[in-house]
Amino acid sequence: MPQVDSLDELNAKLAEFEAKEDERRIGARMRTIAQDCAREAGHLLPLPDDPFATGITLTPRVDRYGMITVKMCRYSVPVRFIDRKVTVTLTWDDLTVHDGRREIARHRRLTGRGAEHLVLDHYLEALLTKPGALERSEALHQARAEGTFTAVHQTLVKVLLLHRHQQHADVVAGIRGAARRTAR
C-alpha cells in the first residue's frame, strides 16, 4: 500500500508508475507497452453513451417484514412488495432496489454485519391495515433519530387515526379545512 498524505500525492505516484510502465517491454517484445497501446487504439470501439454501472446485481426476496437482506445487512422496501423478488444494484456506497424497471428504494450502503436501515415511508401503507403496529417499530425509531419524523408528523398520524373514533365524513371535513388553511 502506498503511504501518502493526500489524494494529490497518491495521484502523482500513480502517474509516475504509469509513465514507467509505458516504457516497459513485456518479455522479449520489440515494442514498449505504450507503443503497443498506440498501435491498438485505432481498433478499439468507442465508449458507450450510457455510463457504465460499477455495481453487482442481486435478486433477493422481500421478507414478511418488508426487508431484504444483502451482504448480511438488512434494508427496508415498501411493504406492498412483501414476498416478491426485487432487483438490487449494490455499489461501494449505495444500494438501489427495483421492481422491474421502477426504482422502489434507495439506501446508503451499510457495512456492519447485521446492520439495518429502515425508511418509515416504506411502512406507512401498513397503517391502513395495522394502525397500531407502527408505534413500536424500528422504522419509526430510526426516523425520529434522523429527524425525518417529527411531532408534526406524529400529529398527522393521529389525525389519520381519528377514523377509529370519529365519523369518516367529519374527519375528511377536518382534513379538507386544514388543507385549505395551509394553501392560503
C-alpha atoms as an extended CHARMM CRD file, in Angstrom:
* protein
*
       184  EXT
         1         1  MET       CA              0.0000000000        0.0000000000        0.0000000000  PROA      1               0.0000000000
         2         2  PRO       CA              1.4380000000        3.3640000000       -0.8950000000  PROA      2               0.0000000000
         3         3  GLN       CA              1.8850000000        5.6920000000        2.0630000000  PROA      3               0.0000000000
         4         4  VAL       CA              0.6700000000        9.1970000000        1.1510000000  PROA      4               0.0000000000
         5         5  ASP       CA             -0.6210000000       12.2940000000        2.9200000000  PROA      5               0.0000000000
         6         6  SER       CA             -3.1440000000       13.3930000000        0.2890000000  PROA      6               0.0000000000
         7         7  LEU       CA             -5.1080000000       12.3020000000       -2.7570000000  PROA      7               0.0000000000
         8         8  ASP       CA             -2.9690000000       14.5870000000       -4.9330000000  PROA      8               0.0000000000
         9         9  GLU       CA              0.1840000000       12.8260000000       -3.7260000000  PROA      9               0.0000000000
        10        10  LEU       CA             -1.3950000000        9.4300000000       -4.4760000000  PROA      10              0.0000000000
        11        11  ASN       CA             -2.3910000000       10.5530000000       -7.9670000000  PROA      11              0.0000000000
        12        12  ALA       CA              1.1480000000       11.8140000000       -8.6080000000  PROA      12              0.0000000000
        13        13  LYS       CA              2.5930000000        8.4510000000       -7.5380000000  PROA      13              0.0000000000
        14        14  LEU       CA              0.1480000000        6.6280000000       -9.8320000000  PROA      14              0.0000000000
        15        15  ALA       CA              1.0620000000        8.8790000000      -12.7620000000  PROA      15              0.0000000000
        16        16  GLU       CA              4.7700000000        8.2110000000      -12.1240000000  PROA      16              0.0000000000
        17        17  PHE       CA              4.1370000000        4.4540000000      -12.0160000000  PROA      17              0.0000000000
        18        18  GLU       CA              2.1060000000        4.5710000000      -15.2550000000  PROA      18              0.0000000000
        19        19  ALA       CA              4.8660000000        6.5160000000      -17.0360000000  PROA      19              0.0000000000
        20        20  LYS       CA              7.4000000000        3.8580000000      -16.0500000000  PROA      20              0.0000000000
        21        21  GLU       CA              5.0230000000        1.1000000000      -17.1910000000  PROA      21              0.0000000000
        22        22  ASP       CA              4.5640000000        2.7880000000      -20.5910000000  PROA      22              0.0000000000
        23        23  GLU       CA              8.3020000000        2.4430000000      -21.2310000000  PROA      23              0.0000000000
        24        24  ARG       CA              8.4890000000       -1.1790000000      -20.0720000000  PROA      24              0.0000000000
        25        25  ARG       CA              8.7550000000       -4.0760000000      -22.5280000000  PROA      25              0.0000000000
        26        26  ILE       CA              6.9130000000       -7.3280000000      -21.9020000000  PROA      26              0.0000000000
        27        27  GLY       CA              9.1960000000      -10.3070000000      -22.2830000000  PROA      27              0.0000000000
        28        28  ALA       CA             11.2230000000      -10.1560000000      -25.4900000000  PROA      28              0.0000000000
        29        29  ARG       CA              8.7700000000       -7.9180000000      -27.3690000000  PROA      29              0.0000000000
        30        30  MET       CA             10.2450000000       -5.2480000000      -29.6220000000  PROA      30              0.0000000000
        31        31  ARG       CA              7.8180000000       -2.5030000000      -28.6840000000  PROA      31              0.0000000000
        32        32  THR       CA              7.0810000000       -0.8940000000      -25.3110000000  PROA      32              0.0000000000
        33        33  ILE       CA              3.6720000000       -1.0880000000      -23.6470000000  PROA      33              0.0000000000
        34        34  ALA       CA              2.9260000000        2.4950000000      -24.7730000000  PROA      34              0.0000000000
        35        35  GLN       CA              3.8430000000        1.6700000000      -28.3910000000  PROA      35              0.0000000000
        36        36  ASP       CA              1.5920000000       -1.4300000000      -28.3680000000  PROA      36              0.0000000000
        37        37  CYS       CA             -1.2890000000        0.6150000000      -26.9250000000  PROA      37              0.0000000000
        38        38  ALA       CA             -0.8620000000        3.2780000000      -29.6170000000  PROA      38              0.0000000000
        39        39  ARG       CA             -0.9860000000        0.6190000000      -32.3560000000  PROA      39              0.0000000000
        40        40  GLU       CA             -4.1470000000       -0.9800000000      -30.9370000000  PROA      40              0.0000000000
        41        41  ALA       CA             -6.0210000000        2.2720000000      -30.1890000000  PROA      41              0.0000000000
        42        42  GLY       CA             -7.3660000000        2.5650000000      -33.7510000000  PROA      42              0.0000000000
        43        43  HSD       CA             -9.0120000000       -0.8680000000      -33.4800000000  PROA      43              0.0000000000
        44        44  LEU       CA            -10.9300000000       -0.1270000000      -30.2880000000  PROA      44              0.0000000000
        45        45  LEU       CA            -14.6500000000        0.6340000000      -30.3180000000  PROA      45              0.0000000000
        46        46  PRO       CA            -15.8110000000        3.9910000000      -28.9350000000  PROA      46              0.0000000000
        47        47  LEU       CA            -17.0730000000        4.1140000000      -25.3620000000  PROA      47              0.0000000000
        48        48  PRO       CA            -20.8490000000        3.6980000000      -24.9990000000  PROA      48              0.0000000000
        49        49  ASP       CA            -23.0040000000        6.7920000000      -24.4550000000  PROA      49              0.0000000000
        50        50  ASP       CA            -24.5540000000        5.3370000000      -21.3030000000  PROA      50              0.0000000000
        51        51  PRO       CA            -22.4900000000        5.3830000000      -18.1310000000  PROA      51              0.0000000000
        52        52  PHE       CA            -21.0930000000        2.0520000000      -17.0380000000  PROA      52              0.0000000000
        53        53  ALA       CA            -22.6030000000        0.7300000000      -13.8290000000  PROA      53              0.0000000000
        54        54  THR       CA            -19.9480000000       -0.4650000000      -11.4090000000  PROA      54              0.0000000000
        55        55  GLY       CA            -22.1450000000       -2.4470000000       -9.0700000000  PROA      55              0.0000000000
        56        56  ILE       CA            -23.2790000000       -6.0040000000       -8.6860000000  PROA      56              0.0000000000
        57        57  THR       CA            -26.8450000000       -7.1100000000       -9.3080000000  PROA      57              0.0000000000
        58        58  LEU       CA            -28.6850000000       -9.3680000000       -6.8680000000  PROA      58              0.0000000000
        59        59  THR       CA            -32.2870000000      -10.6300000000       -6.6500000000  PROA      59              0.0000000000
        60        60  PRO       CA            -33.3540000000      -11.0330000000       -3.0200000000  PROA      60              0.0000000000
        61        61  ARG       CA            -36.9030000000      -11.7780000000       -1.8850000000  PROA      61              0.0000000000
        62        62  VAL       CA            -38.7000000000       -9.2640000000        0.3330000000  PROA      62              0.0000000000
        63        63  ASP       CA            -39.4590000000      -10.9070000000        3.6770000000  PROA      63              0.0000000000
        64        64  ARG       CA            -42.6800000000      -10.5910000000        5.6630000000  PROA      64              0.0000000000
        65        65  TYR       CA            -41.3020000000       -7.5210000000        7.4620000000  PROA      65              0.0000000000
        66        66  GLY       CA            -40.7410000000       -5.5810000000        4.2410000000  PROA      66              0.0000000000
        67        67  MET       CA            -36.9760000000       -6.1590000000        4.4040000000  PROA      67              0.0000000000
        68        68  ILE       CA            -34.3340000000       -7.5200000000        2.0650000000  PROA      68              0.0000000000
        69        69  THR       CA            -31.0010000000       -8.9560000000        3.1360000000  PROA      69              0.0000000000
        70        70  VAL       CA            -27.9390000000       -8.0210000000        1.0980000000  PROA      70              0.0000000000
        71        71  LYS       CA            -24.4100000000       -8.9820000000        2.1540000000  PROA      71              0.0000000000
        72        72  MET       CA            -25.5820000000       -9.6920000000        5.7290000000  PROA      72              0.0000000000
        73        73  CYS       CA            -27.2490000000       -6.2770000000        6.1230000000  PROA      73              0.0000000000
        74        74  ARG       CA            -30.9970000000       -5.5940000000        6.0290000000  PROA      74              0.0000000000
        75        75  TYR       CA            -32.7930000000       -2.7940000000        4.1990000000  PROA      75              0.0000000000
        76        76  SER       CA            -36.4650000000       -1.8270000000        4.0680000000  PROA      76              0.0000000000
        77        77  VAL       CA            -38.6060000000       -1.6700000000        0.9360000000  PROA      77              0.0000000000
        78        78  PRO       CA            -42.2640000000       -0.6290000000        0.6390000000  PROA      78              0.0000000000
        79        79  VAL       CA            -44.4480000000       -3.2600000000        2.3010000000  PROA      79              0.0000000000
        80        80  ARG       CA            -46.5160000000       -3.7670000000       -0.8530000000  PROA      80              0.0000000000
        81        81  PHE       CA            -43.5570000000       -5.7820000000       -2.2240000000  PROA      81              0.0000000000
        82        82  ILE       CA            -43.5990000000       -8.3810000000        0.5570000000  PROA      82              0.0000000000
        83        83  ASP       CA            -42.9070000000      -11.9130000000       -0.7390000000  PROA      83              0.0000000000
        84        84  ARG       CA            -41.7090000000      -10.6640000000       -4.1510000000  PROA      84              0.0000000000
        85        85  LYS       CA            -38.2850000000      -10.8710000000       -5.7180000000  PROA      85              0.0000000000
        86        86  VAL       CA            -36.7070000000       -7.4990000000       -6.4150000000  PROA      86              0.0000000000
        87        87  THR       CA            -33.5590000000       -6.4810000000       -8.2640000000  PROA      87              0.0000000000
        88        88  VAL       CA            -30.8060000000       -4.8230000000       -6.2540000000  PROA      88              0.0000000000
        89        89  THR       CA            -27.8200000000       -2.9310000000       -7.5970000000  PROA      89              0.0000000000
        90        90  LEU       CA            -25.1200000000       -2.7600000000       -4.9480000000  PROA      90              0.0000000000
        91        91  THR       CA            -22.2380000000       -0.3200000000       -5.3680000000  PROA      91              0.0000000000
        92        92  TRP       CA            -19.4670000000        0.6810000000       -2.9900000000  PROA      92              0.0000000000
        93        93  ASP       CA            -21.6320000000        3.3940000000       -1.3980000000  PROA      93              0.0000000000
        94        94  ASP       CA            -25.2970000000        2.7040000000       -2.0820000000  PROA      94              0.0000000000
        95        95  LEU       CA            -27.9720000000        0.1290000000       -2.7380000000  PROA      95              0.0000000000
        96        96  THR       CA            -30.7970000000        0.6750000000       -5.2300000000  PROA      96              0.0000000000
        97        97  VAL       CA            -33.8590000000       -1.5870000000       -5.2960000000  PROA      97              0.0000000000
        98        98  HSD       CA            -36.0020000000       -2.0050000000       -8.4220000000  PROA      98              0.0000000000
        99        99  ASP       CA            -39.2510000000       -3.7590000000       -9.1780000000  PROA      99              0.0000000000
       100       100  GLY       CA            -38.8980000000       -4.3200000000      -12.8880000000  PROA      100             0.0000000000
       101       101  ARG       CA            -37.5740000000       -1.0160000000      -14.2370000000  PROA      101             0.0000000000
       102       102  ARG       CA            -39.0600000000        1.1270000000      -11.4470000000  PROA      102             0.0000000000
       103       103  GLU       CA            -36.8780000000        2.1980000000       -8.5200000000  PROA      103             0.0000000000
       104       104  ILE       CA            -38.6920000000        1.4310000000       -5.2700000000  PROA      104             0.0000000000
       105       105  ALA       CA            -35.9970000000        2.1120000000       -2.6550000000  PROA      105             0.0000000000
       106       106  ARG       CA            -32.5370000000        3.5710000000       -2.2380000000  PROA      106             0.0000000000
       107       107  HSD       CA            -30.2830000000        3.2460000000        0.7730000000  PROA      107             0.0000000000
       108       108  ARG       CA            -26.8020000000        4.2480000000        1.8140000000  PROA      108             0.0000000000
       109       109  ARG       CA            -24.7840000000        1.0160000000        1.8500000000  PROA      109             0.0000000000
       110       110  LEU       CA            -24.2850000000       -0.4760000000        5.2780000000  PROA      110             0.0000000000
       111       111  THR       CA            -21.0460000000       -2.2100000000        6.1730000000  PROA      111             0.0000000000
       112       112  GLY       CA            -21.5530000000       -3.5330000000        9.6990000000  PROA      112             0.0000000000
       113       113  ARG       CA            -22.5480000000       -7.1730000000        9.8770000000  PROA      113             0.0000000000
       114       114  GLY       CA            -26.2380000000       -7.3790000000       10.8140000000  PROA      114             0.0000000000
       115       115  ALA       CA            -26.8230000000       -3.6260000000       10.3790000000  PROA      115             0.0000000000
       116       116  GLU       CA            -30.2960000000       -2.4510000000        9.3520000000  PROA      116             0.0000000000
       117       117  HSD       CA            -31.6700000000        0.6630000000        7.6880000000  PROA      117             0.0000000000
       118       118  LEU       CA            -35.4000000000        1.2470000000        7.6620000000  PROA      118             0.0000000000
       119       119  VAL       CA            -37.2800000000        4.0640000000        5.9680000000  PROA      119             0.0000000000
       120       120  LEU       CA            -40.5050000000        4.9820000000        7.7310000000  PROA      120             0.0000000000
       121       121  ASP       CA            -42.2380000000        5.8040000000        4.4530000000  PROA      121             0.0000000000
       122       122  HSD       CA            -41.9260000000        2.1560000000        3.4140000000  PROA      122             0.0000000000
       123       123  TYR       CA            -44.2250000000        1.1660000000        6.2730000000  PROA      123             0.0000000000
       124       124  LEU       CA            -46.9260000000        3.8470000000        6.0790000000  PROA      124             0.0000000000
       125       125  GLU       CA            -49.0880000000        1.6120000000        3.8900000000  PROA      125             0.0000000000
       126       126  ALA       CA            -49.2570000000       -0.7740000000        6.8520000000  PROA      126             0.0000000000
       127       127  LEU       CA            -51.2080000000        1.9280000000        8.7160000000  PROA      127             0.0000000000
       128       128  LEU       CA            -54.1920000000        1.1100000000        6.5540000000  PROA      128             0.0000000000
       129       129  THR       CA            -54.4370000000       -2.4270000000        7.9070000000  PROA      129             0.0000000000
       130       130  LYS       CA            -52.4650000000       -2.3440000000       11.1880000000  PROA      130             0.0000000000
       131       131  PRO       CA            -52.5090000000        1.2140000000       12.5230000000  PROA      131             0.0000000000
       132       132  GLY       CA            -51.1230000000        0.2570000000       15.9470000000  PROA      132             0.0000000000
       133       133  ALA       CA            -48.1320000000       -1.6500000000       14.5940000000  PROA      133             0.0000000000
       134       134  LEU       CA            -46.0970000000        1.4230000000       13.7240000000  PROA      134             0.0000000000
       135       135  GLU       CA            -45.7410000000        2.9470000000       17.1930000000  PROA      135             0.0000000000
       136       136  ARG       CA            -43.1460000000        0.4600000000       18.4880000000  PROA      136             0.0000000000
       137       137  SER       CA            -41.4300000000       -0.1300000000       15.1520000000  PROA      137             0.0000000000
       138       138  GLU       CA            -37.7080000000        0.2240000000       14.4690000000  PROA      138             0.0000000000
       139       139  ALA       CA            -38.5330000000        2.2450000000       11.3270000000  PROA      139             0.0000000000
       140       140  LEU       CA            -40.2910000000        4.8770000000       13.4430000000  PROA      140             0.0000000000
       141       141  HSD       CA            -37.4240000000        4.8940000000       15.9600000000  PROA      141             0.0000000000
       142       142  GLN       CA            -34.8270000000        5.4630000000       13.1970000000  PROA      142             0.0000000000
       143       143  ALA       CA            -36.9410000000        8.1640000000       11.5160000000  PROA      143             0.0000000000
       144       144  ARG       CA            -37.2550000000       10.0510000000       14.8170000000  PROA      144             0.0000000000
       145       145  ALA       CA            -33.4990000000        9.7710000000       15.4240000000  PROA      145             0.0000000000
       146       146  GLU       CA            -32.7770000000       11.0980000000       11.9050000000  PROA      146             0.0000000000
       147       147  GLY       CA            -35.2730000000       13.9490000000       12.3860000000  PROA      147             0.0000000000
       148       148  THR       CA            -37.4440000000       12.8620000000        9.4360000000  PROA      148             0.0000000000
       149       149  PHE       CA            -40.4030000000       12.0460000000       11.7020000000  PROA      149             0.0000000000
       150       150  THR       CA            -41.2030000000       14.9590000000       13.9900000000  PROA      150             0.0000000000
       151       151  ALA       CA            -44.0200000000       15.9750000000       16.3080000000  PROA      151             0.0000000000
       152       152  VAL       CA            -45.7930000000       17.4620000000       13.2770000000  PROA      152             0.0000000000
       153       153  HSD       CA            -45.7250000000       14.0790000000       11.5510000000  PROA      153             0.0000000000
       154       154  GLN       CA            -46.9560000000       12.4290000000       14.7430000000  PROA      154             0.0000000000
       155       155  THR       CA            -49.9120000000       14.8250000000       14.7360000000  PROA      155             0.0000000000
       156       156  LEU       CA            -50.6900000000       13.8860000000       11.1460000000  PROA      156             0.0000000000
       157       157  VAL       CA            -50.7120000000       10.1930000000       12.0470000000  PROA      157             0.0000000000
       158       158  LYS       CA            -53.0670000000       10.9960000000       14.9360000000  PROA      158             0.0000000000
       159       159  VAL       CA            -55.3370000000       12.8470000000       12.5000000000  PROA      159             0.0000000000
       160       160  LEU       CA            -55.3550000000        9.8180000000       10.2030000000  PROA      160             0.0000000000
       161       161  LEU       CA            -56.1780000000        7.5780000000       13.1530000000  PROA      161             0.0000000000
       162       162  LEU       CA            -59.2280000000        9.6990000000       14.0510000000  PROA      162             0.0000000000
       163       163  HSD       CA            -61.1190000000        7.3690000000       11.7210000000  PROA      163             0.0000000000
       164       164  ARG       CA            -61.1500000000        4.8670000000       14.5830000000  PROA      164             0.0000000000
       165       165  HSD       CA            -63.2700000000        7.0840000000       16.7990000000  PROA      165             0.0000000000
       166       166  GLN       CA            -64.8920000000        9.7090000000       14.5760000000  PROA      166             0.0000000000
       167       167  GLN       CA            -67.2720000000        9.6360000000       11.6700000000  PROA      167             0.0000000000
       168       168  HSD       CA            -65.4780000000        9.3820000000        8.3240000000  PROA      168             0.0000000000
       169       169  ALA       CA            -67.2100000000       12.4740000000        6.9250000000  PROA      169             0.0000000000
       170       170  ASP       CA            -66.1660000000       14.5450000000        9.9650000000  PROA      170             0.0000000000
       171       171  VAL       CA            -62.5160000000       13.5180000000        9.6690000000  PROA      171             0.0000000000
       172       172  VAL       CA            -62.4560000000       14.2570000000        5.9390000000  PROA      172             0.0000000000
       173       173  ALA       CA            -64.1000000000       17.6440000000        6.5220000000  PROA      173             0.0000000000
       174       174  GLY       CA            -61.4340000000       18.4900000000        9.1280000000  PROA      174             0.0000000000
       175       175  ILE       CA            -58.5830000000       17.4620000000        6.8320000000  PROA      175             0.0000000000
       176       176  ARG       CA            -60.0440000000       19.4910000000        3.9500000000  PROA      176             0.0000000000
       177       177  GLY       CA            -60.4120000000       22.5270000000        6.2120000000  PROA      177             0.0000000000
       178       178  ALA       CA            -56.7840000000       22.2450000000        7.3520000000  PROA      178             0.0000000000
       179       179  ALA       CA            -55.6240000000       21.8290000000        3.7520000000  PROA      179             0.0000000000
       180       180  ARG       CA            -57.4920000000       24.9630000000        2.6840000000  PROA      180             0.0000000000
       181       181  ARG       CA            -55.8910000000       26.9000000000        5.5290000000  PROA      181             0.0000000000
       182       182  THR       CA            -52.3680000000       25.8330000000        4.6160000000  PROA      182             0.0000000000
       183       183  ALA       CA            -52.9590000000       26.5390000000        0.9120000000  PROA      183             0.0000000000
       184       184  ARG       CA            -53.5680000000       30.2380000000        1.6150000000  PROA      184             0.0000000000
